Tab-separated table of C-alpha atoms in Angstrom:
chain	number	residue	atom	x	y	z
A	1308	MET	CA	-0.038	-0.246	-0.009
A	1309	ILE	CA	1.174	3.412	-0.770
A	1310	SER	CA	0.297	6.835	0.624
A	1311	PHE	CA	-0.253	10.247	-0.336
A	1312	MET	CA	-2.466	13.184	1.030
A	1313	GLN	CA	-5.762	11.651	2.031
A	1314	ASN	CA	-5.259	8.671	0.204
A	1315	ASP	CA	-4.319	5.161	0.814
A	1316	ILE	CA	-3.742	3.290	-2.371
A	1317	SER	CA	-3.427	-0.625	-2.728
A	1318	GLU	CA	-4.015	-3.207	-5.614
A	1319	GLY	CA	-7.557	-3.741	-6.581
A	1320	GLU	CA	-8.814	-5.666	-9.440
A	1321	LEU	CA	-6.265	-7.036	-11.928
A	1322	LEU	CA	-6.307	-5.871	-15.484
A	1323	PHE	CA	-3.689	-6.593	-17.275
A	1324	ALA	CA	-0.577	-8.909	-16.662
A	1325	ASP	CA	2.535	-9.660	-17.948
A	1326	ASP	CA	5.397	-11.767	-17.174
A	1327	PHE	CA	7.431	-11.316	-20.247
A	1328	PRO	CA	7.823	-15.132	-21.667
A	1329	THR	CA	10.575	-15.538	-23.846
A	1330	GLY	CA	9.718	-14.694	-27.336
A	1331	ASP	CA	7.695	-11.699	-29.361
A	1332	ILE	CA	5.786	-9.033	-27.252
A	1333	SER	CA	3.702	-7.559	-30.672
A	1334	ASP	CA	0.658	-9.515	-29.846
A	1335	ARG	CA	0.108	-7.414	-26.215
A	1336	TRP	CA	2.656	-4.289	-27.339
A	1337	GLU	CA	2.786	-2.056	-30.219
A	1338	ILE	CA	6.540	-1.366	-30.583
A	1339	SER	CA	7.184	2.542	-31.533
A	1340	GLY	CA	10.881	2.805	-31.447
A	1341	GLY	CA	13.731	1.038	-29.705
A	1342	GLU	CA	15.097	-2.406	-29.342
A	1343	TRP	CA	12.463	-4.913	-27.292
A	1344	GLU	CA	13.652	-8.638	-26.392
A	1345	ALA	CA	11.646	-10.687	-23.972
A	1346	LYS	CA	13.574	-13.703	-22.242
A	1347	ASP	CA	12.703	-15.367	-19.370
A	1348	GLY	CA	10.836	-12.973	-17.451
A	1349	ILE	CA	12.681	-10.152	-18.273
A	1350	LEU	CA	11.922	-7.634	-20.993
A	1351	THR	CA	15.257	-5.709	-22.122
A	1352	GLY	CA	14.548	-1.936	-23.926
A	1353	ARG	CA	17.455	0.033	-25.508
A	1354	PHE	CA	17.324	3.230	-27.515
A	1355	ARG	CA	20.497	4.251	-28.858
A	1356	GLY	CA	20.941	8.439	-29.534
A	1357	ASN	CA	19.232	11.081	-28.404
A	1358	GLY	CA	15.738	9.934	-28.576
A	1359	GLY	CA	13.189	7.695	-26.578
A	1360	GLY	CA	11.644	4.447	-27.329
A	1361	LEU	CA	8.191	3.285	-26.101
A	1362	ILE	CA	5.586	0.099	-26.166
A	1363	TYR	CA	2.226	0.799	-26.035
A	1364	SER	CA	-0.735	-2.098	-24.949
A	1365	ARG	CA	-2.464	-3.035	-27.154
A	1366	ASP	CA	-5.333	-2.398	-25.362
A	1367	GLN	CA	-7.128	0.584	-23.191
A	1368	PHE	CA	-7.401	1.203	-19.511
A	1369	PRO	CA	-10.067	3.424	-18.912
A	1370	GLY	CA	-10.654	5.292	-15.527
A	1371	ASP	CA	-8.680	5.410	-12.361
A	1372	ILE	CA	-5.145	2.789	-12.928
A	1373	MET	CA	-2.290	2.104	-10.896
A	1374	LEU	CA	0.961	0.681	-13.002
A	1375	ASP	CA	2.733	-2.274	-10.851
A	1376	PHE	CA	6.494	-3.500	-12.166
A	1377	TYR	CA	9.708	-3.353	-11.783
A	1378	GLY	CA	12.411	-1.703	-13.415
A	1379	THR	CA	15.996	-1.495	-13.612
A	1380	MET	CA	18.774	0.506	-15.204
A	1381	LEU	CA	21.468	-1.366	-16.644
A	1382	ALA	CA	25.347	-0.252	-16.217
A	1383	PRO	CA	26.958	1.861	-17.918
A	1384	CYS	CA	23.556	3.873	-18.525
A	1385	ASP	CA	22.327	5.403	-15.242
A	1386	ASN	CA	19.256	7.267	-16.778
A	1387	ASP	CA	15.221	7.313	-17.940
A	1388	LEU	CA	13.443	4.457	-16.492
A	1389	ASN	CA	10.417	5.734	-18.238
A	1390	PHE	CA	6.639	4.730	-18.606
A	1391	THR	CA	3.556	5.841	-19.799
A	1392	PHE	CA	-0.401	6.130	-19.053
A	1393	ARG	CA	-3.590	7.932	-20.095
A	1394	ALA	CA	-1.720	7.518	-23.306
A	1395	ASP	CA	-2.927	7.818	-27.022
A	1396	GLY	CA	0.603	6.057	-28.056
A	1397	TRP	CA	3.175	6.804	-31.233
A	1398	ASP	CA	2.610	9.638	-33.511
A	1399	TYR	CA	3.828	8.153	-36.851
A	1400	ALA	CA	3.822	11.682	-38.407
A	1401	LYS	CA	5.522	13.783	-35.909
A	1402	ASN	CA	8.402	10.874	-34.801
A	1403	ASP	CA	7.034	11.188	-31.562
A	1404	ALA	CA	4.838	10.767	-28.688
A	1405	SER	CA	1.018	11.686	-28.781
A	1406	ILE	CA	-0.712	12.456	-25.706
A	1407	GLY	CA	-0.591	11.412	-22.633
A	1408	TYR	CA	1.411	11.360	-19.122
A	1409	ILE	CA	4.690	10.008	-19.239
A	1410	GLY	CA	7.379	9.643	-16.527
A	1411	GLY	CA	10.475	7.713	-15.194
A	1412	LEU	CA	13.560	7.589	-12.939
A	1413	ASN	CA	16.660	9.520	-13.682
A	1414	GLY	CA	15.340	11.610	-16.227
A	1415	TRP	CA	15.117	15.047	-18.040
A	1416	TRP	CA	18.839	15.409	-18.559
A	1417	THR	CA	19.338	16.029	-14.988
A	1418	LYS	CA	18.579	12.658	-12.846
A	1419	GLN	CA	15.086	13.414	-11.509
A	1420	ALA	CA	11.868	11.494	-10.926
A	1421	GLY	CA	8.253	13.266	-12.496
A	1422	ILE	CA	5.699	12.937	-14.788
A	1423	GLU	CA	4.778	14.962	-17.016
A	1424	ARG	CA	1.466	15.306	-19.277
A	1425	TYR	CA	2.696	15.624	-22.658
A	1426	PRO	CA	2.778	17.167	-25.470
A	1427	GLY	CA	3.760	20.507	-24.369
A	1428	CYS	CA	4.946	19.561	-20.804
A	1429	GLY	CA	4.124	22.707	-19.596
A	1430	LEU	CA	2.139	20.138	-16.700
A	1431	HIS	CA	4.729	18.175	-14.834
A	1432	ALA	CA	6.293	17.446	-11.173
A	1433	MET	CA	9.248	16.266	-10.434
A	1434	SER	CA	11.577	15.637	-7.333
A	1435	GLY	CA	15.539	14.952	-6.461
A	1436	PHE	CA	14.898	11.171	-6.310
A	1437	ARG	CA	17.647	9.210	-7.915
A	1438	GLY	CA	18.145	5.826	-8.860
A	1439	VAL	CA	20.872	3.523	-8.946
A	1440	PRO	CA	22.171	1.571	-11.929
A	1441	GLY	CA	22.047	-2.008	-11.523
A	1442	ARG	CA	19.256	-1.789	-8.470
A	1443	GLU	CA	15.785	-2.992	-9.308
A	1444	TYR	CA	13.102	-0.601	-8.157
A	1445	HIS	CA	9.617	-1.058	-7.541
A	1446	ILE	CA	7.551	0.907	-9.239
A	1447	GLN	CA	3.874	2.016	-8.738
A	1448	THR	CA	2.175	4.912	-10.790
A	1449	GLY	CA	-1.037	5.806	-12.358
A	1450	ILE	CA	-3.802	8.308	-11.451
A	1451	ILE	CA	-6.528	8.486	-9.493
A	1452	GLY	CA	-9.065	10.835	-10.167
A	1453	ASN	CA	-7.260	14.339	-11.386
A	1454	GLN	CA	-3.767	13.257	-8.974
A	1455	CYS	CA	-1.136	11.373	-11.132
A	1456	PHE	CA	1.721	9.698	-8.434
A	1457	LEU	CA	4.883	7.772	-8.757
A	1458	ALA	CA	6.374	5.505	-5.788
A	1459	VAL	CA	8.980	3.660	-5.738
A	1460	ASP	CA	9.665	1.264	-3.160
A	1461	ASP	CA	6.325	1.945	-1.669
A	1462	GLU	CA	7.392	5.231	-0.874
A	1463	VAL	CA	5.524	8.335	-3.170
A	1464	VAL	CA	8.193	10.332	-4.259
A	1465	VAL	CA	6.544	12.680	-6.921
A	1466	ALA	CA	2.322	13.709	-7.194
A	1467	LEU	CA	1.025	15.745	-9.852
A	1468	GLY	CA	-2.712	17.047	-10.009
A	1469	ASP	CA	-4.018	17.804	-13.263
A	1470	PRO	CA	-6.988	20.542	-13.047
A	1471	ASP	CA	-8.248	18.883	-16.475
A	1472	PRO	CA	-6.511	15.519	-16.351
A	1473	ILE	CA	-6.839	13.768	-20.316
A	1474	ASN	CA	-10.119	12.202	-20.383
A	1475	ASP	CA	-10.190	11.519	-24.081
A	1476	PRO	CA	-11.541	7.795	-24.755
A	1477	LYS	CA	-8.695	7.196	-27.300
A	1478	CYS	CA	-6.117	7.811	-24.408
A	1479	ASN	CA	-5.798	4.703	-21.974
A	1480	ARG	CA	-2.875	2.577	-23.367
A	1481	VAL	CA	-0.072	2.395	-20.383
A	1482	GLY	CA	3.267	1.549	-21.694
A	1483	LEU	CA	6.482	1.339	-20.605
A	1484	GLY	CA	10.082	2.734	-22.724
A	1485	THR	CA	13.223	4.586	-22.019
A	1486	TYR	CA	15.381	8.172	-23.443
A	1487	CYS	CA	19.314	7.170	-24.547
A	1488	SER	CA	19.285	4.038	-22.154
A	1489	GLN	CA	19.033	0.388	-21.467
A	1490	ILE	CA	16.868	-0.772	-19.158
A	1491	ALA	CA	15.205	-4.149	-17.902
A	1492	PHE	CA	11.663	-4.786	-16.746
A	1493	ARG	CA	9.592	-7.921	-15.199
A	1494	ALA	CA	6.284	-8.632	-13.606
A	1495	PHE	CA	4.276	-5.820	-15.385
A	1496	ARG	CA	0.647	-5.267	-13.906
A	1497	VAL	CA	-1.757	-3.037	-14.381
A	1498	TYR	CA	-4.850	-2.463	-11.654
A	1499	ARG	CA	-8.184	-0.955	-11.220
A	1500	PRO	CA	-6.707	0.566	-7.716
A	1501	LYS	CA	-8.349	0.457	-4.655
A	1502	VAL	CA	-8.475	4.126	-2.984
A	1503	THR	CA	-9.442	4.723	0.394
A	1504	ARG	CA	-10.177	7.830	2.100
A	1505	VAL	CA	-7.942	9.046	4.961
A	1506	SER	CA	-8.674	11.671	7.638
A	1507	ARG	CA	-5.098	12.505	9.085
A	1508	ALA	CA	-3.745	14.359	11.576
A	1509	TYR	CA	-0.594	15.349	13.622
A	1510	ILE	CA	-0.116	14.622	17.052
A	1511	PRO	CA	1.719	17.123	18.952
A	1512	GLN	CA	5.382	15.668	19.799
A	1513	PHE	CA	6.435	18.591	22.273
């Protein structure tokens, strides 16, 4: 369970699971760029060059969702363990991501953890959390109502309130990605999260 503000968030209904068995992933994922290989439960994504490669779910997941997975930045790379949700997919005409929330660890050229609304990136939230290459991180991220969140190893490190959240019927895909890096992913899940409202209060310690 993760907590932020007045919410406790836990796993709810399982909507999708991929344990990345060895073989082709194209029946479940659209590969928009990069090199992707699933082998023995590990999905490795690589993108060489100053750009990004994302994979998008074939399925759509409307409503509140939480992505739950494990990710590792593979040395010598130490940047851009990325993901997306409420996504339209790839805009092949522009050769760029279309509408969606994009987030990650060690991104934005200065090793930030963050979430941004794409395109435009005018709405974003970041923190100074920095991941270490070679270490596996448990990532839980998604959106409830108008609140996007990113938790790393059960602690929320980024929260982003969107006053006008993405609410287009075609923008309900999820995905994984990297940007000029190489990342290993495993045990990918999409949940309809269980959200419990909690009344919190400080207790004086003096």
